[in-house]
mmCIF file of C-alpha atoms in Angstrom:
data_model
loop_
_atom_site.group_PDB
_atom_site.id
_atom_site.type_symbol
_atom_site.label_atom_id
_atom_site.label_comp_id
_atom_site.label_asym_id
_atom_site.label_seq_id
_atom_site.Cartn_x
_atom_site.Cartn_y
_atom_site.Cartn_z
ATOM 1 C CA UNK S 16 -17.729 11.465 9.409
ATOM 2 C CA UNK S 17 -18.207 13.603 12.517
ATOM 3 C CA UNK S 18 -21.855 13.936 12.648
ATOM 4 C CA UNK S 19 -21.623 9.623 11.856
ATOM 5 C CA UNK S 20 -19.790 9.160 14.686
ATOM 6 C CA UNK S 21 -22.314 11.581 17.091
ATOM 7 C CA UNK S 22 -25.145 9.168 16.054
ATOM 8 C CA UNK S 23 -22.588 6.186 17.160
ATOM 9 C CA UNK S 24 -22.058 7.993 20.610
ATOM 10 C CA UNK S 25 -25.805 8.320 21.030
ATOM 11 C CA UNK S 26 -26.680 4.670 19.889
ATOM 12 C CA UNK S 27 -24.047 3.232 22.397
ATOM 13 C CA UNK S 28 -24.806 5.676 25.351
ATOM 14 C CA UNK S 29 -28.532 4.856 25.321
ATOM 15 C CA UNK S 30 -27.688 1.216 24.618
ATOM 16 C CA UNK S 31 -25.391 1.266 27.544
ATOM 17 C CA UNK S 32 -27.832 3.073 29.465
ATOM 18 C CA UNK S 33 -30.407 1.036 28.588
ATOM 19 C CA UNK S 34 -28.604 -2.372 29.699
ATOM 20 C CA UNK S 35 -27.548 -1.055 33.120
ATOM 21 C CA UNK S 36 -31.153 0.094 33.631
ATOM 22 C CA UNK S 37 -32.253 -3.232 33.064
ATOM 23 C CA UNK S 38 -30.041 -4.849 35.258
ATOM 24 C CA UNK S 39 -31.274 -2.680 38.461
ATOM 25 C CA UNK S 40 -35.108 -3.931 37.750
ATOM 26 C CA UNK S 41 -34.748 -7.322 36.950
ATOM 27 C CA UNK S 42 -31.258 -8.187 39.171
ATOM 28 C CA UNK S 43 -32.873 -11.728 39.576
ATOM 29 C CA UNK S 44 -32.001 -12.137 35.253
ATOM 30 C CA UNK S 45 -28.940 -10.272 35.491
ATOM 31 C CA UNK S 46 -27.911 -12.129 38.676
ATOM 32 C CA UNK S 47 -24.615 -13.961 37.183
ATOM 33 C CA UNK S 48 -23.525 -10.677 35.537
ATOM 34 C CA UNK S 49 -23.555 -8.759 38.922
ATOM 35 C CA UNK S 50 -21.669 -11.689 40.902
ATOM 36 C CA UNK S 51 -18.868 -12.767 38.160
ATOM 37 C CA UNK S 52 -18.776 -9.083 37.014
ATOM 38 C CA UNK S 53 -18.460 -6.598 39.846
ATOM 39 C CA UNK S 54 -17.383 -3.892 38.629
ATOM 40 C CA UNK S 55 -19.575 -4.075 35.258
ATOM 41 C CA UNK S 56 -20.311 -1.690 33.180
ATOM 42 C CA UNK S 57 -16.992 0.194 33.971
ATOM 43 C CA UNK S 58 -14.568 -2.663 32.487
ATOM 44 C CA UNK S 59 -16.662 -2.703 29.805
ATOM 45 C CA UNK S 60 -16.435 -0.563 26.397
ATOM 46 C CA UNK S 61 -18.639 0.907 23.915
ATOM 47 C CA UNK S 62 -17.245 -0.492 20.554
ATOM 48 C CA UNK S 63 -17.578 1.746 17.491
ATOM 49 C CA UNK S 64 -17.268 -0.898 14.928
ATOM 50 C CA UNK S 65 -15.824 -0.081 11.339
ATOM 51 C CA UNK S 66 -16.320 -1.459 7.458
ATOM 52 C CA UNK S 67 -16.326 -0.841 4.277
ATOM 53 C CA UNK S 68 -12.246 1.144 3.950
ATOM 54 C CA UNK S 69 -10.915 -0.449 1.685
ATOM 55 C CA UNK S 70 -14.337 0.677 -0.490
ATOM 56 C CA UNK S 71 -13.715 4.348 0.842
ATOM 57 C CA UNK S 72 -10.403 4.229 -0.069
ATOM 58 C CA UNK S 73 -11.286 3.122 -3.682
ATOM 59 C CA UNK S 74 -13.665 6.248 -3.924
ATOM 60 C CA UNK S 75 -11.610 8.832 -1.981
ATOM 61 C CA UNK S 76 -9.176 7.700 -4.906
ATOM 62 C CA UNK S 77 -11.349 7.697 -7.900
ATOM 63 C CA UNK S 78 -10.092 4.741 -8.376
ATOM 64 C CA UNK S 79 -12.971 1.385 -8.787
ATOM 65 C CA UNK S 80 -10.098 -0.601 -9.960
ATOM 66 C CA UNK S 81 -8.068 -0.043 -6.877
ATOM 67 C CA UNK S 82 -8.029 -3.504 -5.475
ATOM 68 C CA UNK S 83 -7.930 -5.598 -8.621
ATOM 69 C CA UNK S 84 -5.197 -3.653 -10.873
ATOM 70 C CA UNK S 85 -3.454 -1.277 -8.278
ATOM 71 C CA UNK S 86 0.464 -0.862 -7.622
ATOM 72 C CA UNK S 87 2.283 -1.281 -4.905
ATOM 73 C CA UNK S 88 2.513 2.771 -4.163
ATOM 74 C CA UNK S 89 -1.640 2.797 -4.801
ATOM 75 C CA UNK S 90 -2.191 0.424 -1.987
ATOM 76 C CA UNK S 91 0.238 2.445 0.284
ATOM 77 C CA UNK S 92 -1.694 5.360 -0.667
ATOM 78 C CA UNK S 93 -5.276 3.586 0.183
ATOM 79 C CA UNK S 94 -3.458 2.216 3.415
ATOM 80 C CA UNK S 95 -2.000 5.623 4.559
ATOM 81 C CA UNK S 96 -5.511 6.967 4.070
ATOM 82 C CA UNK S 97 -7.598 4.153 5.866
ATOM 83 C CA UNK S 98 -5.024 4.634 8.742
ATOM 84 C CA UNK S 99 -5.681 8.097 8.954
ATOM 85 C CA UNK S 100 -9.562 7.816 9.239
ATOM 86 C CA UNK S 101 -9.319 4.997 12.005
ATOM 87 C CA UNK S 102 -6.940 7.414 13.973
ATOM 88 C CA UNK S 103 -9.052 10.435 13.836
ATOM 89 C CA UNK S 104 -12.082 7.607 14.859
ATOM 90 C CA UNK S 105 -9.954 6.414 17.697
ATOM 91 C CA UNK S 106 -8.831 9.996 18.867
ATOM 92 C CA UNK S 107 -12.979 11.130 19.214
ATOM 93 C CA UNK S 108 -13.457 8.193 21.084
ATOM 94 C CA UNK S 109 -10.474 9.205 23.517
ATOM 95 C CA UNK S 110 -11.938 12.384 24.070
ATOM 96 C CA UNK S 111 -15.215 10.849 24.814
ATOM 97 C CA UNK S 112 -13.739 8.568 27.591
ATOM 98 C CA UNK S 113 -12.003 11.651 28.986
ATOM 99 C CA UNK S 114 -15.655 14.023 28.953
ATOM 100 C CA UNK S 115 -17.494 10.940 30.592
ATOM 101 C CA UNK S 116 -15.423 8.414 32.036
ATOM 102 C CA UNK S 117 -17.361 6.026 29.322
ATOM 103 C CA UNK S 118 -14.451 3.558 27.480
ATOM 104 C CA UNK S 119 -14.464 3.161 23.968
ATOM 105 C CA UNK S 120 -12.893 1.655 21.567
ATOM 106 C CA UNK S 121 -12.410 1.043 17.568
ATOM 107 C CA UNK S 122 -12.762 -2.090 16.529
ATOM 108 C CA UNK S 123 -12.457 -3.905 12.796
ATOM 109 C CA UNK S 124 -16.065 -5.827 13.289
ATOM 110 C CA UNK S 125 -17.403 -8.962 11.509
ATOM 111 C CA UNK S 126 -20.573 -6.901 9.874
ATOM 112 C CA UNK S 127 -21.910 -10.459 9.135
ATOM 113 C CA UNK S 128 -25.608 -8.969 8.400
ATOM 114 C CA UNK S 129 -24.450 -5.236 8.625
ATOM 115 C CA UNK S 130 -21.978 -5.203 5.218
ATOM 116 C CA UNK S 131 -24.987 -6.354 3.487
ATOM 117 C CA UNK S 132 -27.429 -4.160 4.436
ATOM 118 C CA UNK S 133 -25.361 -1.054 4.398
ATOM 119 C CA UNK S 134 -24.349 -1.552 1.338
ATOM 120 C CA UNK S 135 -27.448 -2.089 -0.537
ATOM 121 C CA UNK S 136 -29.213 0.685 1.510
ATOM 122 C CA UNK S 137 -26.367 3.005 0.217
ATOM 123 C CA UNK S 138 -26.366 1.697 -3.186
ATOM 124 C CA UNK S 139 -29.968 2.522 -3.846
ATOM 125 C CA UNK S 140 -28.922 6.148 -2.560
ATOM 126 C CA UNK S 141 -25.753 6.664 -4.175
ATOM 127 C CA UNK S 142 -26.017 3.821 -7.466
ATOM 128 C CA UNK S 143 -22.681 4.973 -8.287
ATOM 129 C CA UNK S 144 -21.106 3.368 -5.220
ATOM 130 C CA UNK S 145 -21.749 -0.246 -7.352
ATOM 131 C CA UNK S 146 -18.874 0.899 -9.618
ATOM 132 C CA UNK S 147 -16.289 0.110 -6.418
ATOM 133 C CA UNK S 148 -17.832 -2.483 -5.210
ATOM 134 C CA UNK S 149 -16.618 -6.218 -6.587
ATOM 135 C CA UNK S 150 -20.211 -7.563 -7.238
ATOM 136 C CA UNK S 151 -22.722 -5.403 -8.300
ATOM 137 C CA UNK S 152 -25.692 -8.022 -8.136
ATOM 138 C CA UNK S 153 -24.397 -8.542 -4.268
ATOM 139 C CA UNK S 154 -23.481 -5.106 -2.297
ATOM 140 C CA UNK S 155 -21.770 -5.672 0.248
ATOM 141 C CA UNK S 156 -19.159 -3.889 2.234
ATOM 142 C CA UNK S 157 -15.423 -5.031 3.325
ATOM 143 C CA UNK S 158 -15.175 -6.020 6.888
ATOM 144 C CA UNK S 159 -11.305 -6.035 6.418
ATOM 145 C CA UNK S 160 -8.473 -3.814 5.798
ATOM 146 C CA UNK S 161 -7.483 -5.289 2.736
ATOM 147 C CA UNK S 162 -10.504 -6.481 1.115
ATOM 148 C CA UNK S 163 -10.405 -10.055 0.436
ATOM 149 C CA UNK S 164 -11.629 -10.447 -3.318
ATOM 150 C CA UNK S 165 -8.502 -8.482 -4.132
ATOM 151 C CA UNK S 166 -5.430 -10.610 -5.539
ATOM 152 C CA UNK S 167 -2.888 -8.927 -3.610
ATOM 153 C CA UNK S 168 0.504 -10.655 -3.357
ATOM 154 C CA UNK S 169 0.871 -12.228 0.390
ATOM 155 C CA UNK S 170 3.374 -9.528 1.076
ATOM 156 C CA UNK S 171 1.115 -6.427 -0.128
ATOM 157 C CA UNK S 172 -1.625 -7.576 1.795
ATOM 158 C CA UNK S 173 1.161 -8.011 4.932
ATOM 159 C CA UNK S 174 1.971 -4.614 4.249
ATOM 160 C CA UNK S 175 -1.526 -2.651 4.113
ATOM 161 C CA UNK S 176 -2.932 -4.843 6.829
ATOM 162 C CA UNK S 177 0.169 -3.679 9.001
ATOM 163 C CA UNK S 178 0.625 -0.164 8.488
ATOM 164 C CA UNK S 179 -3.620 0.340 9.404
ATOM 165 C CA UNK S 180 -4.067 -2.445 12.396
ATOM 166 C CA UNK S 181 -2.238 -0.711 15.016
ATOM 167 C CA UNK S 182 -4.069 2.250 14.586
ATOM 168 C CA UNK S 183 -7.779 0.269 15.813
ATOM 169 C CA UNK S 184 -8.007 0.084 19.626
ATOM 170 C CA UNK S 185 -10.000 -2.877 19.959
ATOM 171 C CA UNK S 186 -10.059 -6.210 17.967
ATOM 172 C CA UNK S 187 -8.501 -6.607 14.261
ATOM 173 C CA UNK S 188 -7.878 -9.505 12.456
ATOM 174 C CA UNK S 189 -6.312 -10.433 8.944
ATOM 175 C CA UNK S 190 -7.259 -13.682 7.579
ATOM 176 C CA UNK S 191 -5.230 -15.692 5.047
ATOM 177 C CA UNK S 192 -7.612 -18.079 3.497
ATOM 178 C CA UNK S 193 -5.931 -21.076 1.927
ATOM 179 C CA UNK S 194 -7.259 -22.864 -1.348
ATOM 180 C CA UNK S 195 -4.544 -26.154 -0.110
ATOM 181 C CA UNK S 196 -3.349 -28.037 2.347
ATOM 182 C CA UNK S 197 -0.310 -25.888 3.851
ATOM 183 C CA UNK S 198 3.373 -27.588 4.051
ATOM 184 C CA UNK S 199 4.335 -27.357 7.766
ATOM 185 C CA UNK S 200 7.462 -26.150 6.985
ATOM 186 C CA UNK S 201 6.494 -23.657 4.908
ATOM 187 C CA UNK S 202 3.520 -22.200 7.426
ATOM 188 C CA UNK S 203 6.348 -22.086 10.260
ATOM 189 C CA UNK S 204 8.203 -20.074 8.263
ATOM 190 C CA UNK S 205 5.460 -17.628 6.919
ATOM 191 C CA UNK S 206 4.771 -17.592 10.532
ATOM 192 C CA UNK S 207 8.327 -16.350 11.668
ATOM 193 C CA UNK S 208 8.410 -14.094 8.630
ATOM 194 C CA UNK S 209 4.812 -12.794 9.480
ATOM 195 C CA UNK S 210 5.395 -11.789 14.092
ATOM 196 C CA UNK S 211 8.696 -9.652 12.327
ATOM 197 C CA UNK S 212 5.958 -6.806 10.969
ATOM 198 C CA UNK S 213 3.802 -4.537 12.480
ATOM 199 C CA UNK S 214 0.926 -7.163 12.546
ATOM 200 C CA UNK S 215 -1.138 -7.657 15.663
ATOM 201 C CA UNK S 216 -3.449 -10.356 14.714
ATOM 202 C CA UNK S 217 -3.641 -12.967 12.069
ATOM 203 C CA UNK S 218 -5.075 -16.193 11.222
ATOM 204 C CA UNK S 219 -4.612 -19.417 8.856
ATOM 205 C CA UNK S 220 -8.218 -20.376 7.637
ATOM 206 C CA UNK S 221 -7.781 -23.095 5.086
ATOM 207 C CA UNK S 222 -11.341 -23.862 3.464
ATOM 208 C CA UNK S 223 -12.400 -27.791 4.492
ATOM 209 C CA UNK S 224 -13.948 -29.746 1.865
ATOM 210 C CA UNK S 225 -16.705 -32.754 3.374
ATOM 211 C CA UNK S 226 -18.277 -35.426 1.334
ATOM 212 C CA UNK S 227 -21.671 -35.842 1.995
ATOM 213 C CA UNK S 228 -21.517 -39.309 0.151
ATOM 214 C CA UNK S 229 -18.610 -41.007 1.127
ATOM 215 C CA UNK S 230 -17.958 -38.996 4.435
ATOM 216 C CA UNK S 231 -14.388 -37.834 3.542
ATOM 217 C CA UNK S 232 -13.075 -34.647 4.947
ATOM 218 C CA UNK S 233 -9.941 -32.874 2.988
ATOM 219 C CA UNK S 234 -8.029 -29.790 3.701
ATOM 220 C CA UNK S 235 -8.702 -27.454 0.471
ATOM 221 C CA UNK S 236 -10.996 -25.406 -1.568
ATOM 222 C CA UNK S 237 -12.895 -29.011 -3.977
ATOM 223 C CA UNK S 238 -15.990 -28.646 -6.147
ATOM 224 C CA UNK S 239 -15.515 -32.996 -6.249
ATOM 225 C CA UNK S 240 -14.635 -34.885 -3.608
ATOM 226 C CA UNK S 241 -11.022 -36.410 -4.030
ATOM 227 C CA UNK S 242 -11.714 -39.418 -2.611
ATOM 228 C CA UNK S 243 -14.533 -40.390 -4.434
ATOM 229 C CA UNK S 244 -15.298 -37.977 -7.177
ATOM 230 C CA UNK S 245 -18.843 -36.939 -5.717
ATOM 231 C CA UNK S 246 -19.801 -33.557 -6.379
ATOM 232 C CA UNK S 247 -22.629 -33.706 -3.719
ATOM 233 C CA UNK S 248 -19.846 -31.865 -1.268
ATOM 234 C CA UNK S 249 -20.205 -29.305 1.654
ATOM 235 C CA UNK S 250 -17.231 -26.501 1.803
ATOM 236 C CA UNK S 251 -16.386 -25.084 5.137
ATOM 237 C CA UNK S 252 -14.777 -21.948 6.378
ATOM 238 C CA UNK S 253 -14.601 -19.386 9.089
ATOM 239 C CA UNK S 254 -17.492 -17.005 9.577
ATOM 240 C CA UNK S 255 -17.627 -14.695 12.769
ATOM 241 C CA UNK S 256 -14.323 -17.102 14.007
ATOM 242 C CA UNK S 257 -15.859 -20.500 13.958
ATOM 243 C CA UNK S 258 -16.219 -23.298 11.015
ATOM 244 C CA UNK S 259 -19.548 -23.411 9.529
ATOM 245 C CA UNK S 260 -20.513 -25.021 6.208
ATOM 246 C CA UNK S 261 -20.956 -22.426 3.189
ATOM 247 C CA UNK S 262 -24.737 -23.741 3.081
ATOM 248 C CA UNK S 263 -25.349 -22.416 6.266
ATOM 249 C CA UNK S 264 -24.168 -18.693 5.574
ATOM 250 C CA UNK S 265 -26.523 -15.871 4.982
ATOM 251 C CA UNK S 266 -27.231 -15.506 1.122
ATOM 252 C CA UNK S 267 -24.894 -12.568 0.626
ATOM 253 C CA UNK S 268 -21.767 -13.981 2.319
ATOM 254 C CA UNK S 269 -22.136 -17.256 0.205
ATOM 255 C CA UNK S 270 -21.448 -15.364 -2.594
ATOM 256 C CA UNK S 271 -19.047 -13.194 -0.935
ATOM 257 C CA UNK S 272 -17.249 -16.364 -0.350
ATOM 258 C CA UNK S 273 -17.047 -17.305 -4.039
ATOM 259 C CA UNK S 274 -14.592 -13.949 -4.551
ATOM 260 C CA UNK S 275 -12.768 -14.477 -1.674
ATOM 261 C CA UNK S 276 -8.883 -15.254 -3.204
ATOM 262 C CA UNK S 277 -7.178 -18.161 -1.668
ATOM 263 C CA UNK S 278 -3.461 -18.627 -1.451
ATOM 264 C CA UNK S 279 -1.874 -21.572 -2.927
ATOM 265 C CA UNK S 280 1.325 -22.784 -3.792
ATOM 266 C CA UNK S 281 4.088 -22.938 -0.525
ATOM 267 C CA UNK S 282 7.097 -21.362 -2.235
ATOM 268 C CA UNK S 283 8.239 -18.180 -0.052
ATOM 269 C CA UNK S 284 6.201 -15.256 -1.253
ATOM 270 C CA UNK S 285 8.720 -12.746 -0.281
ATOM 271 C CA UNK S 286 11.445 -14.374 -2.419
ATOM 272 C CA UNK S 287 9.321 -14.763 -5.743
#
């Protein structure tokens, strides 16, 4: 991990570098920047950006079956681990800031094209890392907490997500896809059960069906349209934080997508 996280500081130093060179020989591109943004680069950090725990947890635990047919106390276990990695992450990059004066911070990244890659570069190093993965005809790493092809209950996903967020510096974000339309009542609820933990960010993402015959939009993960029956159907979802249809999503995070597990059903999780 350390000598990972040296070849982070160099990539973001000379990137840094790089930019602020830039923007002292060609001031007449980087004009806005320099009038909106005085005091650029110094209110701005260095991000080291993080994915793939809850696969490092899996192998640090010998355990490929981690996420699919774990208890309670395993996920605590993977949590208490992936919590301790991101705060010995987050403490380098504090002493960094103090040698230069440089901020950084630790943030739980999108890794749109970067699970992908990683993954299958790592896999054709190390072909037993397929074992913990959830697809092995599609590597590709986690760019959550608590990964999302695992069926954890609402609550244990609460839980791991919560005791591991406060511990990044910079942006984090659990999603709760939803296979249905969500009861209003029920969401407000969730919601007021959901600011009471250690959570700092969440989101509702409910998948949007579109006809591409009859025009019909519905809330909810279809494979036929339910106003006319079409199959010829577009599902959206949110990708990088914005709506996109799945037919516009890089190869790997289409089928990515088809593992994802969606909540249904509105009765209070934390009473069942």
């Amino acid at each position: 991990l350390e000598s990972f996280l040296g070849l982070a500081r160099i990539a973001g130093e000379w990137l840094r570098n790089r930019y602020v060179h830039l923007m002292s020989r060609y001031p007449e591109v980087y004009r806005m920047i320099g009038e909106y943004l005085e005091e650029f680069p110094s209110t701005h950090f260095n991000t080291i950006g993080v994915i793939g725990l809850p696969e490092a947890a899996a192998i640090m635990m010998g355990d490929p079956d981690l996420w699919f047919e774990g208890s309670r106390s395993d996920f605590l276990e993977a949590a208490r681990w992936m919590r301790s990695v991101v705060d010995h992450i987050a403490s380098t990059a504090r002493s960094w800031m103090k040698e230069t004066g440089t901020p950084w911070n630790v943030e739980e990244v999108p890794g749109e094209s970067a699970a992908a890659k990683l993954a299958m570069k790592d896999a054709k190093r190390y072909p037993e890392l397929l074992r913990y993965l959830p697809d092995p005809e599609n590597p590709i790493y986690s760019s959550s907490i608590a990964p999302y092809y695992g069926e954890l209950s609402l609550p244990q996903r609460v839980e791991v997500e919560a005791m591991v967020q406060r511990s990044f510096t910079g942006g984090v974000m659990m999603h709760i896809f939803l296979g249905e339309e969500a009861d209003p009542e029920a969401l407000a609820k969730l919601t007021w059960r959901l600011v009471q933990t250690d959570l700092i960010y969440w989101s509702y993402t409910p998948a949007l069906t579109v006809c591409r015959d009859c025009g019909k939009s519905s809330v909810g993960l279809h494979t036929t349209c339910p106003g006319c029956g079409s199959r010829n159907v577009d599902v959206w979802s949110r990708i990088v934080g914005y709506y996109r249809p799945l037919r516009n999503w890089n190869p790997s995070r289409r089928k990515e997508f088809s593992r994802r597990f969606h909540y249904r059903g509105w009765d209070d999780p934390w009473e069942s």
